[in-house]
């Protein structure tokens, strides 16, 4: 894990940055159908960008790679 990602993780943990960002975003989805909250989606996307993923396909590839190593 790169130093940048570790710093981002620690900063987010300490200051709850993604919760602060997401609190003003209205979620138009049906609440009974929500699997991931907005702050979780923001967190995943920002961390994906931090490790160099430019698209959701890259994230799926990382997940498959991580699962194969487990």
mmCIF file of C-alpha atoms in Angstrom:
data_model
loop_
_atom_site.group_PDB
_atom_site.id
_atom_site.type_symbol
_atom_site.label_atom_id
_atom_site.label_comp_id
_atom_site.label_asym_id
_atom_site.label_seq_id
_atom_site.Cartn_x
_atom_site.Cartn_y
_atom_site.Cartn_z
ATOM 1 C CA UNK A 1 0.000 0.000 0.000
ATOM 2 C CA UNK A 2 1.445 3.362 -0.983
ATOM 3 C CA UNK A 3 2.178 6.081 1.530
ATOM 4 C CA UNK A 4 -0.435 8.263 -0.156
ATOM 5 C CA UNK A 5 -3.170 5.691 0.415
ATOM 6 C CA UNK A 6 -2.102 5.164 4.028
ATOM 7 C CA UNK A 7 -2.117 8.927 4.639
ATOM 8 C CA UNK A 8 -5.539 9.236 2.989
ATOM 9 C CA UNK A 9 -6.892 6.354 5.100
ATOM 10 C CA UNK A 10 -5.580 7.807 8.351
ATOM 11 C CA UNK A 11 -6.777 11.326 7.531
ATOM 12 C CA UNK A 12 -10.225 10.055 6.568
ATOM 13 C CA UNK A 13 -10.411 7.971 9.730
ATOM 14 C CA UNK A 14 -9.439 10.888 11.957
ATOM 15 C CA UNK A 15 -11.540 13.622 10.328
ATOM 16 C CA UNK A 16 -14.368 11.549 8.770
ATOM 17 C CA UNK A 17 -13.882 13.430 5.500
ATOM 18 C CA UNK A 18 -16.170 11.288 3.373
ATOM 19 C CA UNK A 19 -18.986 11.507 5.907
ATOM 20 C CA UNK A 20 -18.624 15.300 5.845
ATOM 21 C CA UNK A 21 -18.712 15.337 2.040
ATOM 22 C CA UNK A 22 -21.708 13.028 1.796
ATOM 23 C CA UNK A 23 -23.879 14.673 4.452
ATOM 24 C CA UNK A 24 -25.072 17.335 2.013
ATOM 25 C CA UNK A 25 -25.745 14.916 -0.855
ATOM 26 C CA UNK A 26 -29.373 13.924 -1.237
ATOM 27 C CA UNK A 27 -29.755 10.240 -2.083
ATOM 28 C CA UNK A 28 -32.635 9.811 -4.553
ATOM 29 C CA UNK A 29 -32.619 5.999 -4.302
ATOM 30 C CA UNK A 30 -35.343 4.025 -2.573
ATOM 31 C CA UNK A 31 -34.196 3.461 0.997
ATOM 32 C CA UNK A 32 -35.367 -0.166 1.017
ATOM 33 C CA UNK A 33 -33.161 -0.913 -2.008
ATOM 34 C CA UNK A 34 -29.932 0.723 -0.825
ATOM 35 C CA UNK A 35 -27.019 -1.649 -0.332
ATOM 36 C CA UNK A 36 -24.237 0.941 0.047
ATOM 37 C CA UNK A 37 -24.665 4.397 1.520
ATOM 38 C CA UNK A 38 -23.417 7.473 -0.318
ATOM 39 C CA UNK A 39 -20.425 7.910 2.020
ATOM 40 C CA UNK A 40 -19.346 4.320 1.287
ATOM 41 C CA UNK A 41 -19.580 4.901 -2.465
ATOM 42 C CA UNK A 42 -17.566 8.114 -2.161
ATOM 43 C CA UNK A 43 -14.973 6.335 -0.019
ATOM 44 C CA UNK A 44 -14.595 3.497 -2.520
ATOM 45 C CA UNK A 45 -14.257 5.847 -5.503
ATOM 46 C CA UNK A 46 -11.704 8.147 -3.854
ATOM 47 C CA UNK A 47 -9.564 5.241 -2.676
ATOM 48 C CA UNK A 48 -9.807 3.678 -6.153
ATOM 49 C CA UNK A 49 -8.550 6.916 -7.682
ATOM 50 C CA UNK A 50 -5.774 7.082 -5.074
ATOM 51 C CA UNK A 51 -4.434 3.694 -6.193
ATOM 52 C CA UNK A 52 -4.683 4.635 -9.855
ATOM 53 C CA UNK A 53 -7.978 3.124 -10.968
ATOM 54 C CA UNK A 54 -9.586 5.301 -13.602
ATOM 55 C CA UNK A 55 -12.825 3.334 -14.027
ATOM 56 C CA UNK A 56 -15.117 0.938 -12.189
ATOM 57 C CA UNK A 57 -13.747 -1.900 -14.326
ATOM 58 C CA UNK A 58 -10.361 -1.348 -12.680
ATOM 59 C CA UNK A 59 -11.944 -1.701 -9.232
ATOM 60 C CA UNK A 60 -13.598 -4.977 -10.258
ATOM 61 C CA UNK A 61 -10.188 -6.219 -11.440
ATOM 62 C CA UNK A 62 -8.597 -5.303 -8.113
ATOM 63 C CA UNK A 63 -11.338 -7.149 -6.253
ATOM 64 C CA UNK A 64 -10.846 -10.268 -8.379
ATOM 65 C CA UNK A 65 -7.078 -10.122 -7.844
ATOM 66 C CA UNK A 66 -7.468 -9.699 -4.080
ATOM 67 C CA UNK A 67 -9.911 -12.627 -3.917
ATOM 68 C CA UNK A 68 -7.568 -14.903 -5.825
ATOM 69 C CA UNK A 69 -4.750 -14.181 -3.353
ATOM 70 C CA UNK A 70 -6.914 -14.994 -0.328
#
